[in-house]
PDB file of C-alpha atoms in Angstrom:
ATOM      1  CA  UNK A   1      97.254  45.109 219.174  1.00 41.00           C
ATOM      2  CA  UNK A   2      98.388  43.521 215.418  1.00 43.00           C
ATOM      3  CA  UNK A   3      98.861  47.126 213.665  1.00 46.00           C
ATOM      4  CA  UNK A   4     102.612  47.806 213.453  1.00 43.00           C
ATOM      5  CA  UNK A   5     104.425  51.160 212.334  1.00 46.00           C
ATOM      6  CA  UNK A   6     106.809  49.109 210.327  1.00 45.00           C
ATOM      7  CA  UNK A   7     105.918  49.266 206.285  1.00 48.00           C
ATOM      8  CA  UNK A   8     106.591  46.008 204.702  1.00 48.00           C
ATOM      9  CA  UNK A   9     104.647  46.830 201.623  1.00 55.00           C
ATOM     10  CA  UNK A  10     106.429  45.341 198.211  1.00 59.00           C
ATOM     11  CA  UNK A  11     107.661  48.174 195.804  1.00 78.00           C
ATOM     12  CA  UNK A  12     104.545  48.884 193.442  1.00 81.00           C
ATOM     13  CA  UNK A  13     105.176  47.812 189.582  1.00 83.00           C
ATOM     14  CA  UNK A  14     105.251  51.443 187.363  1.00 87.00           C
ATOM     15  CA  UNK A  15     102.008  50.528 186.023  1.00 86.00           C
ATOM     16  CA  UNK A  16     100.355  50.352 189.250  1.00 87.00           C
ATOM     17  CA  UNK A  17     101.726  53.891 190.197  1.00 90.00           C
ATOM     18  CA  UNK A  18     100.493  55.206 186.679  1.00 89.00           C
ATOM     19  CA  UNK A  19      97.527  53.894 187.238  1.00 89.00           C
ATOM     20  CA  UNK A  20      97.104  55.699 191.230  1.00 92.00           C
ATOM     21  CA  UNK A  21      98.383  59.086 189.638  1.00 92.00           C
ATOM     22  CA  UNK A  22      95.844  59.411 186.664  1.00 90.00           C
ATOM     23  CA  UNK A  23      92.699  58.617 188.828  1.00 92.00           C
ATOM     24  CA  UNK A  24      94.330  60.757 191.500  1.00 94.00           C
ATOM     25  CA  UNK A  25      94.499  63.713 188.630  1.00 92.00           C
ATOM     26  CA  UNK A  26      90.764  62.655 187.504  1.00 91.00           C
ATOM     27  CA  UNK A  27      89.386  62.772 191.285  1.00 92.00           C
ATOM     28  CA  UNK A  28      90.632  65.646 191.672  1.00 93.00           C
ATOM     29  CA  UNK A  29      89.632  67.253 188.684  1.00 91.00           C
ATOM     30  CA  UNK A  30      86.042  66.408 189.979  1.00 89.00           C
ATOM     31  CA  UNK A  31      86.568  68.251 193.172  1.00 91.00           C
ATOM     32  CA  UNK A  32      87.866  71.770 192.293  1.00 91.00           C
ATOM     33  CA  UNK A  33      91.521  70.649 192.424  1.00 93.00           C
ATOM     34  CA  UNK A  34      91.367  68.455 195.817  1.00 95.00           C
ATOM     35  CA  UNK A  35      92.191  64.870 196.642  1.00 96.00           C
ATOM     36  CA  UNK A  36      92.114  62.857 199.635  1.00 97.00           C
ATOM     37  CA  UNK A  37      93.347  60.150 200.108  1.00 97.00           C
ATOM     38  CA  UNK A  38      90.943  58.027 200.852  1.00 97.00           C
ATOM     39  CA  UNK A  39      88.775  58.587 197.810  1.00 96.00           C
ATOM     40  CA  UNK A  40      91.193  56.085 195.647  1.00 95.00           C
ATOM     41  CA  UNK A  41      91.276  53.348 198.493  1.00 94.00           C
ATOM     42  CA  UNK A  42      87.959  51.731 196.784  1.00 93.00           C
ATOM     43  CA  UNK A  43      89.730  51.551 193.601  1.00 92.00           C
ATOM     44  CA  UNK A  44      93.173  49.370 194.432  1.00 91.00           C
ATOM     45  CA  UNK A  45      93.440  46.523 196.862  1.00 88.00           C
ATOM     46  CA  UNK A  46      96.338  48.215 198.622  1.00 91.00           C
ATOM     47  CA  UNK A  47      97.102  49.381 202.052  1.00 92.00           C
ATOM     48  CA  UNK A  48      96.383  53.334 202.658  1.00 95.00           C
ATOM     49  CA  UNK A  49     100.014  54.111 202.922  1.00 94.00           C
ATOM     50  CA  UNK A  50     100.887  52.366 199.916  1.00 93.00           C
ATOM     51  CA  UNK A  51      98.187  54.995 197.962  1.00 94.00           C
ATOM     52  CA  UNK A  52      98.945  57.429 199.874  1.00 96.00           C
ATOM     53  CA  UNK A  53     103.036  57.128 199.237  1.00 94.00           C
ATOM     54  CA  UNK A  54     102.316  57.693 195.680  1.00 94.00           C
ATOM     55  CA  UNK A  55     100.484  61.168 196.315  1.00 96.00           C
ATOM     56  CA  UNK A  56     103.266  62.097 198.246  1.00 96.00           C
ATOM     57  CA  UNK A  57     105.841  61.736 195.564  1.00 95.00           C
ATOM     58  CA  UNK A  58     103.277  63.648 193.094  1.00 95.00           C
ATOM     59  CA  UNK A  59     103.820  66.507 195.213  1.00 96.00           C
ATOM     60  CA  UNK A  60     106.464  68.980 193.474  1.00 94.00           C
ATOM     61  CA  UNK A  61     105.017  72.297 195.661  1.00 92.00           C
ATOM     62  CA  UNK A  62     104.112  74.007 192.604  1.00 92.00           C
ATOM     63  CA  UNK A  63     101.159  72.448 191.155  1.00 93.00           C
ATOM     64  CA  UNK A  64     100.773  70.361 193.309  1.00 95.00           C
ATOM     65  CA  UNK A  65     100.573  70.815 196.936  1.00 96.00           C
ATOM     66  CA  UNK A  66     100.022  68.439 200.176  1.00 96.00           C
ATOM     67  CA  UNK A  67      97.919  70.867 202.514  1.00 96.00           C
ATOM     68  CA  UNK A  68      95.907  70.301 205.862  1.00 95.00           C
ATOM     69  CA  UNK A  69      92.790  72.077 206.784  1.00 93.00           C
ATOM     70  CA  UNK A  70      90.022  70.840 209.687  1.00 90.00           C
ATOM     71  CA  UNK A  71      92.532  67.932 210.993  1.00 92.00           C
ATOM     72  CA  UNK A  72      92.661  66.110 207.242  1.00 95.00           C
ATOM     73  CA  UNK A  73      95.246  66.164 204.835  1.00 96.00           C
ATOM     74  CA  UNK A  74      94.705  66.374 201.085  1.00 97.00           C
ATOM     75  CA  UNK A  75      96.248  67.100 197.992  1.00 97.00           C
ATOM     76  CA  UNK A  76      95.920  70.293 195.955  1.00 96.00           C
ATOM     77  CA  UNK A  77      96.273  69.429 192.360  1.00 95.00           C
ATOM     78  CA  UNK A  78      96.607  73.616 190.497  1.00 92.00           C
ATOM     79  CA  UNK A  79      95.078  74.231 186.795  1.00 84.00           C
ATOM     80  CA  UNK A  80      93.310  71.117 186.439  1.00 84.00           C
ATOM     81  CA  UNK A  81      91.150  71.196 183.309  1.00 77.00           C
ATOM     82  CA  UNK A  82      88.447  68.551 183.341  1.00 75.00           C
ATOM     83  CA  UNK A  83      88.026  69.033 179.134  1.00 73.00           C
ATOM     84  CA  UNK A  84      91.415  68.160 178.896  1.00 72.00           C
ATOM     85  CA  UNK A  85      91.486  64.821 181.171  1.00 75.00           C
ATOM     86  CA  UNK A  86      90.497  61.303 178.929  1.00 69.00           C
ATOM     87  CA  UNK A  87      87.607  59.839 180.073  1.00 69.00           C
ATOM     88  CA  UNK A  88      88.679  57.096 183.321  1.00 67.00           C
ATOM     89  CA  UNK A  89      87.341  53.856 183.960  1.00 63.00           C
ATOM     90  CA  UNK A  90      86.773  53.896 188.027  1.00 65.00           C
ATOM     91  CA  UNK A  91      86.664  50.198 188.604  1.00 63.00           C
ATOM     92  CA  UNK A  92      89.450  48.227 190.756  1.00 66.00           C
ATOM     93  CA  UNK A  93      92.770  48.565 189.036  1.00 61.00           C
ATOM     94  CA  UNK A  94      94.850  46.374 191.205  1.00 53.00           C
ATOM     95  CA  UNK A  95      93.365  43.183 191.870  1.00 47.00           C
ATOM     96  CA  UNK A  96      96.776  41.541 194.251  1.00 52.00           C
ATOM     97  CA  UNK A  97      97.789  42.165 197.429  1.00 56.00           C
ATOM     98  CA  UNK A  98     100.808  41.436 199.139  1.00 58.00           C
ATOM     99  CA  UNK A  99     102.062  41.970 202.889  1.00 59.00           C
ATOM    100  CA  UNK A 100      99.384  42.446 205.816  1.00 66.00           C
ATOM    101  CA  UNK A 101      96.362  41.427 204.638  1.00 80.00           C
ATOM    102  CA  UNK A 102      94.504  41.449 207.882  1.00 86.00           C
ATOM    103  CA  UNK A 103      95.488  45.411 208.183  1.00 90.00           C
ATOM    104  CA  UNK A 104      94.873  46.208 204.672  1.00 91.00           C
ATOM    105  CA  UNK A 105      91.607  44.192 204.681  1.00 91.00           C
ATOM    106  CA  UNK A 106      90.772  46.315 207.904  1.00 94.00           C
ATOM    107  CA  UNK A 107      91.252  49.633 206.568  1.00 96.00           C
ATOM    108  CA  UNK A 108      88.868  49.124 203.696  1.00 95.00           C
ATOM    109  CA  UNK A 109      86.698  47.301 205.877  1.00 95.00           C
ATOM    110  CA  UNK A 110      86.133  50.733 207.735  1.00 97.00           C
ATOM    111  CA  UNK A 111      86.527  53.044 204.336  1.00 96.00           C
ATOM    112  CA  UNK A 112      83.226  51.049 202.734  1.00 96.00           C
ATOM    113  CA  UNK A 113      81.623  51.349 206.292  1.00 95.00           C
ATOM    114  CA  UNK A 114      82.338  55.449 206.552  1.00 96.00           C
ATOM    115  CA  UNK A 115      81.420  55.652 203.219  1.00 94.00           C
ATOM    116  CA  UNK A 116      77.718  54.776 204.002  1.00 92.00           C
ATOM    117  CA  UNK A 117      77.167  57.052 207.932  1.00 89.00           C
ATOM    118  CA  UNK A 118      77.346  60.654 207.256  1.00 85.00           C
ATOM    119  CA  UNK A 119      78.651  63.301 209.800  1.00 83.00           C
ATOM    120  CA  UNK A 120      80.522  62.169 212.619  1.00 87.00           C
ATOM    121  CA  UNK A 121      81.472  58.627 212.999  1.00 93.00           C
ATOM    122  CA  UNK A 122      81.480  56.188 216.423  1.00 93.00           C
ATOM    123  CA  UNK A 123      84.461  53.599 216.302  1.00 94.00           C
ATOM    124  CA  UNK A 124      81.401  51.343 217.296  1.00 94.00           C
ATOM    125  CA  UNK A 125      79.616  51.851 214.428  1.00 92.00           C
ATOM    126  CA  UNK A 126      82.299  51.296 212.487  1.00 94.00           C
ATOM    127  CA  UNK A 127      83.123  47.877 214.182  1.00 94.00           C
ATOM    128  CA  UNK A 128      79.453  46.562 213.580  1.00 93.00           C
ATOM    129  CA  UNK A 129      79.991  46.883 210.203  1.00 92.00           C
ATOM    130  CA  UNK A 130      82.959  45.096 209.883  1.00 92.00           C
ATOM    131  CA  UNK A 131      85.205  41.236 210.888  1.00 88.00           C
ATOM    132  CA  UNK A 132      87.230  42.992 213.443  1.00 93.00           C
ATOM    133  CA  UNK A 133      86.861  44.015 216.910  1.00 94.00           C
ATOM    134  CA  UNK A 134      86.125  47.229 218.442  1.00 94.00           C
ATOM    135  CA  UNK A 135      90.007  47.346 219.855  1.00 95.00           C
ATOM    136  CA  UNK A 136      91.167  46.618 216.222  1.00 95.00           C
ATOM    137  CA  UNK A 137      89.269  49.459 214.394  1.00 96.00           C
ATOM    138  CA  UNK A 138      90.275  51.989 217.445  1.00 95.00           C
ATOM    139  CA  UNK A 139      93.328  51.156 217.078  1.00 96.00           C
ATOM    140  CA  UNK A 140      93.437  51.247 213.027  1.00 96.00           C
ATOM    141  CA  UNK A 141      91.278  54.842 213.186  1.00 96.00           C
ATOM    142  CA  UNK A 142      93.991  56.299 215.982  1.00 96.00           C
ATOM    143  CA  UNK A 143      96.639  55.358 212.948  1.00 96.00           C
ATOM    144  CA  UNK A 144      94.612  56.630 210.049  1.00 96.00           C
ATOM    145  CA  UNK A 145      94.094  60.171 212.343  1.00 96.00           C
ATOM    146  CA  UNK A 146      97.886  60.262 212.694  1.00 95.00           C
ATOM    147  CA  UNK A 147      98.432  60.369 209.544  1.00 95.00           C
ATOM    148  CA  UNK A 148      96.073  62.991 208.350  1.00 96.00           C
ATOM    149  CA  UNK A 149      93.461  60.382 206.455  1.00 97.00           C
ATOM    150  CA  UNK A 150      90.891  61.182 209.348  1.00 96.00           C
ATOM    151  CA  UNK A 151      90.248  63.868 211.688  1.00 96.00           C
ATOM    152  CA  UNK A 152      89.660  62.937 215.654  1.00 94.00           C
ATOM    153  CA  UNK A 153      87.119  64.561 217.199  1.00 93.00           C
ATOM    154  CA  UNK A 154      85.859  65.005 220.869  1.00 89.00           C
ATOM    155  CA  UNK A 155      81.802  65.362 221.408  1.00 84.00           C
ATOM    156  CA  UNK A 156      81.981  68.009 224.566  1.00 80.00           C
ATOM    157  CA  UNK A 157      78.318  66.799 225.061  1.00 80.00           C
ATOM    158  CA  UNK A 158      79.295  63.073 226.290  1.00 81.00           C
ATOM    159  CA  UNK A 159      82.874  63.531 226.314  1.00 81.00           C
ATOM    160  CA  UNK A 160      83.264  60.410 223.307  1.00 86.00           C
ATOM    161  CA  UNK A 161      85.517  60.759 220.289  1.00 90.00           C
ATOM    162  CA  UNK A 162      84.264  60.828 216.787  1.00 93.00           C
ATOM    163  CA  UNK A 163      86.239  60.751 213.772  1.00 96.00           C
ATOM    164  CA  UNK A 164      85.316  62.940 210.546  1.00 95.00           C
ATOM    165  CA  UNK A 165      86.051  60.970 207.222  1.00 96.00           C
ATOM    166  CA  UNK A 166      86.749  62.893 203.890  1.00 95.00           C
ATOM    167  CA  UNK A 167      83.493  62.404 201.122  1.00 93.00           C
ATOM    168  CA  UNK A 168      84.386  59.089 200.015  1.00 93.00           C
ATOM    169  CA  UNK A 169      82.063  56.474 197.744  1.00 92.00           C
ATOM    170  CA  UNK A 170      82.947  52.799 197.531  1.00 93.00           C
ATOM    171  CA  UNK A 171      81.279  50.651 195.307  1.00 91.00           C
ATOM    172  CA  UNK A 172      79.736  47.540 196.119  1.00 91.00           C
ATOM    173  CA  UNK A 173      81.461  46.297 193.173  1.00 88.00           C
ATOM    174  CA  UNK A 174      84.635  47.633 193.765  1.00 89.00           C
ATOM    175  CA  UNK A 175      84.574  46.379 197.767  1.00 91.00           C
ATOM    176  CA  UNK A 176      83.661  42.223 196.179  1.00 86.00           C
ATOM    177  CA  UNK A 177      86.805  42.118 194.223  1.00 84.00           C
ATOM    178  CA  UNK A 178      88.900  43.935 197.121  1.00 87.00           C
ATOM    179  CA  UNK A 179      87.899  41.552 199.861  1.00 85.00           C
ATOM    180  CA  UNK A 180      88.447  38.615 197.500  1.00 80.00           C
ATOM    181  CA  UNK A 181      91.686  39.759 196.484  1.00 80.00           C
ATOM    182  CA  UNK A 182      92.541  39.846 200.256  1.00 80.00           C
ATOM    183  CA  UNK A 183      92.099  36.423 200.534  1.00 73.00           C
ATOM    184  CA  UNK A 184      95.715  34.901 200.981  1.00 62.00           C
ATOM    185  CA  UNK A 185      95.942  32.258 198.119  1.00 54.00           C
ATOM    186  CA  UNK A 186      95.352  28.714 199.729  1.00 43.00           C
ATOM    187  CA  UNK A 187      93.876  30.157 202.913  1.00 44.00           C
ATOM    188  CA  UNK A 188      90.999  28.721 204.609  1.00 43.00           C
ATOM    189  CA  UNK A 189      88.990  31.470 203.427  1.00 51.00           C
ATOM    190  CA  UNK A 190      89.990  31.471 200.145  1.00 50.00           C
ATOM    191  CA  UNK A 191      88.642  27.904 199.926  1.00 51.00           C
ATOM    192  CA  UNK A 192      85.591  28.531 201.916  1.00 56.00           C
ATOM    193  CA  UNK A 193      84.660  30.994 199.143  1.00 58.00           C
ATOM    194  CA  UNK A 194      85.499  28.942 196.514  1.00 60.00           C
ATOM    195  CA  UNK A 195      83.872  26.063 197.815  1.00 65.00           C
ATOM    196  CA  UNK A 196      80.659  27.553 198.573  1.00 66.00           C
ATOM    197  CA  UNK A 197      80.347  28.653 195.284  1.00 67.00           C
ATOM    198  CA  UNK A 198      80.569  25.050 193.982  1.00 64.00           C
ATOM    199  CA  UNK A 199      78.492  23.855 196.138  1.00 73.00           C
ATOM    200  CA  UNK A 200      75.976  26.334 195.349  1.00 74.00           C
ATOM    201  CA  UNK A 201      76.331  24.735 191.727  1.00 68.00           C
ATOM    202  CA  UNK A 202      76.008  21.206 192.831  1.00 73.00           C
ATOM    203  CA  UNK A 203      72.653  22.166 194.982  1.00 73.00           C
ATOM    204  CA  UNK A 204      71.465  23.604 191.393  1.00 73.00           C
ATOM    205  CA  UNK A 205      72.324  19.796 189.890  1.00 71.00           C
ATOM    206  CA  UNK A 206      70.839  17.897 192.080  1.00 80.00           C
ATOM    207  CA  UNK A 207      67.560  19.365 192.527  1.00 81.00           C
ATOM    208  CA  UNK A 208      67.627  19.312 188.131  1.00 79.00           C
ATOM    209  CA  UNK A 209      68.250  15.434 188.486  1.00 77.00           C
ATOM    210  CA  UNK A 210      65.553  15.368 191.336  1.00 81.00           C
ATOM    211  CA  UNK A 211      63.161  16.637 189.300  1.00 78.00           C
ATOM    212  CA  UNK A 212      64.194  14.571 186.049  1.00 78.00           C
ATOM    213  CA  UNK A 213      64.196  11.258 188.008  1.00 79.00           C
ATOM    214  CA  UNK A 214      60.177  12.410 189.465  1.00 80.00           C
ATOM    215  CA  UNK A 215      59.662  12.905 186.073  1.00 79.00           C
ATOM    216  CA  UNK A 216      60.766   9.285 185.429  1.00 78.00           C
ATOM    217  CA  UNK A 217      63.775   9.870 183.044  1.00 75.00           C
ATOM    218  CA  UNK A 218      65.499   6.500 182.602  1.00 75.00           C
ATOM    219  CA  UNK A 219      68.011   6.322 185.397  1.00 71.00           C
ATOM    220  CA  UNK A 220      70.970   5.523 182.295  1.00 76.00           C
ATOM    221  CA  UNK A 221      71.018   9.323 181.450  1.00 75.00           C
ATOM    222  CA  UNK A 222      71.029  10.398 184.618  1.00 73.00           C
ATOM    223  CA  UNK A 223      74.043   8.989 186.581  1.00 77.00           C
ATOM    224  CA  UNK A 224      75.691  10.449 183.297  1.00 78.00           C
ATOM    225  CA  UNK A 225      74.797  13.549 184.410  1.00 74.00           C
ATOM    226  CA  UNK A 226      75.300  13.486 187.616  1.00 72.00           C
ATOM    227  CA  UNK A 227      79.241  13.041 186.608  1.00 73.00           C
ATOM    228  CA  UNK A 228      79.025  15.538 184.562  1.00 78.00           C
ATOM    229  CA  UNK A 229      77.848  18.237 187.480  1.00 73.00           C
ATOM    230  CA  UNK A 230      80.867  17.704 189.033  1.00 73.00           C
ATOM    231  CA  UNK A 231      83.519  18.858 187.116  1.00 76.00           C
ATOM    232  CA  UNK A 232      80.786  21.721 185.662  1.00 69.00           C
ATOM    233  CA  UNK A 233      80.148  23.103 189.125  1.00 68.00           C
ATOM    234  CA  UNK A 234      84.328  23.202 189.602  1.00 66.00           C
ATOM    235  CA  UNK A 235      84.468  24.828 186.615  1.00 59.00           C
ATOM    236  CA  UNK A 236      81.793  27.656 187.230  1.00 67.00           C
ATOM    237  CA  UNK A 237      83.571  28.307 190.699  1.00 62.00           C
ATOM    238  CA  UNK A 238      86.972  28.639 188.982  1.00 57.00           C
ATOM    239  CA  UNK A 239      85.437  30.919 186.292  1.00 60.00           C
ATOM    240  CA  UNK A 240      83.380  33.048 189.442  1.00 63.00           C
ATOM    241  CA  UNK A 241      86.733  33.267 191.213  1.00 58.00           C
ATOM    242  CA  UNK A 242      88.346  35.061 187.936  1.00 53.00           C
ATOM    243  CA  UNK A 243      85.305  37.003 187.695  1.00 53.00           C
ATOM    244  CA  UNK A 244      85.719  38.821 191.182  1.00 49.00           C
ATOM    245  CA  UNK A 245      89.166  39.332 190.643  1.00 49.00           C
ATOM    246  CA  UNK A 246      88.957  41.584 187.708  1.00 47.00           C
TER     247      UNK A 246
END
């Protein structure tokens, strides 16, 4: 089992934070008052605790209030006035991650997978939706229903446990520039990603000069630009790789 209970998560920068507590306070605007969790995983490539850490120190018991009903935990945000709230853009605001990749690349793994089953949810569907194993996603579902993200449930039918997830939608979008940003810089995936996109590029080149030397284009323009494909597909992969970062 990789998941650990020890949080080595860097300190978020104040913008980050800003950033978590005014979607948090347009979410929830959106939803009579009430926030879960889980509904701002999609929108910062950060582990659930992380997000979730920042909700917590929202909380003042006043107007806002961390409550529990059905086996979830959410966040009562009191005298929330949609009118008054400036319009939010809901793409990805954090595009770095830092720490445990593989867990945090996990638990949205399983957040974009929930987000598409409705009603109760198998840890085996789950897992066929995502890299990990079975064991992994148990595990990582056992640790979400700890701490109040999920509800555990047992099916007195077939005696099997089922989790119930909070109403969350993840983008497409949104789930692209997470994974990517999951990528540890100079990992093998990283470059496997990279690469493919520049080879995708050079595929594009070659079939151009394929058909320009069928076409019988004097072979002195050509191996110019096959030289020039080169550094043109690097360049498109480089400017791709920006692109899904945000």
């Amino acid at each position: 089992m990789f998941l650990t209970d020890i949080d080595t998560s860097p300190l978020l920068s104040s913008k980050t934070v800003n950033a978590i507590e005014n979607l948090a306070i347009n979410i929830a605007a959106q939803n009579d008052g009430n926030l879960y969790t889980l509904q701002l995983v999609p929108y910062f490539s950060l582990p659930v605790k992380q997000i979730n850490s920042c909700l917590e120190a929202m909380v003042d018991n006043s107007s806002i209030l961390k409550l529990e009903a059905n086996g979830l935990t959410y966040y009562k945000f009191k005298n929330l006035n949609r009118d008054n709230l400036p319009p939010t853009n809901q793409n990805v605001r954090e595009s770095s991650v830092e720490g445990d990749f593989r867990k945090t690349k996990l638990e949205h793994q399983i957040v974009h997978a929930a987000a598409k089953i409705t009603g109760g949810i198998q840890p085996a569907s789950l897992a066929a939706n995502t890299d990990f194993t079975l064991q992994e996603v148990k595990d990582t579902l056992e640790e979400m229903n700890l701490n109040g993200f999920i509800a555990e449930k047992l099916d007195e039918e077939n005696g099997s446990i089922y989790y119930i997830f909070p109403e969350v939608g993840y983008p497409e979008r949104n789930f692209e520039i997470n994974m990517h940003a999951m990528l540890p810089k100079g990992s093998q995936e990283s470059f496997e990603a990279n690469m493919s996109v520049f080879m995708r590029y050079m595929f594009y080149w070659v079939v151009l000069i394929a058909l320009l030397a069928v076409a019988r284009v004097h072979v002195r323009f050509l191996i110019p630009l096959f030289f020039i494909s080169m550094p043109f597909s690097g360049y498109m992969a480089y400017l791709n790789s920006k692109k899904i970062q945000g």
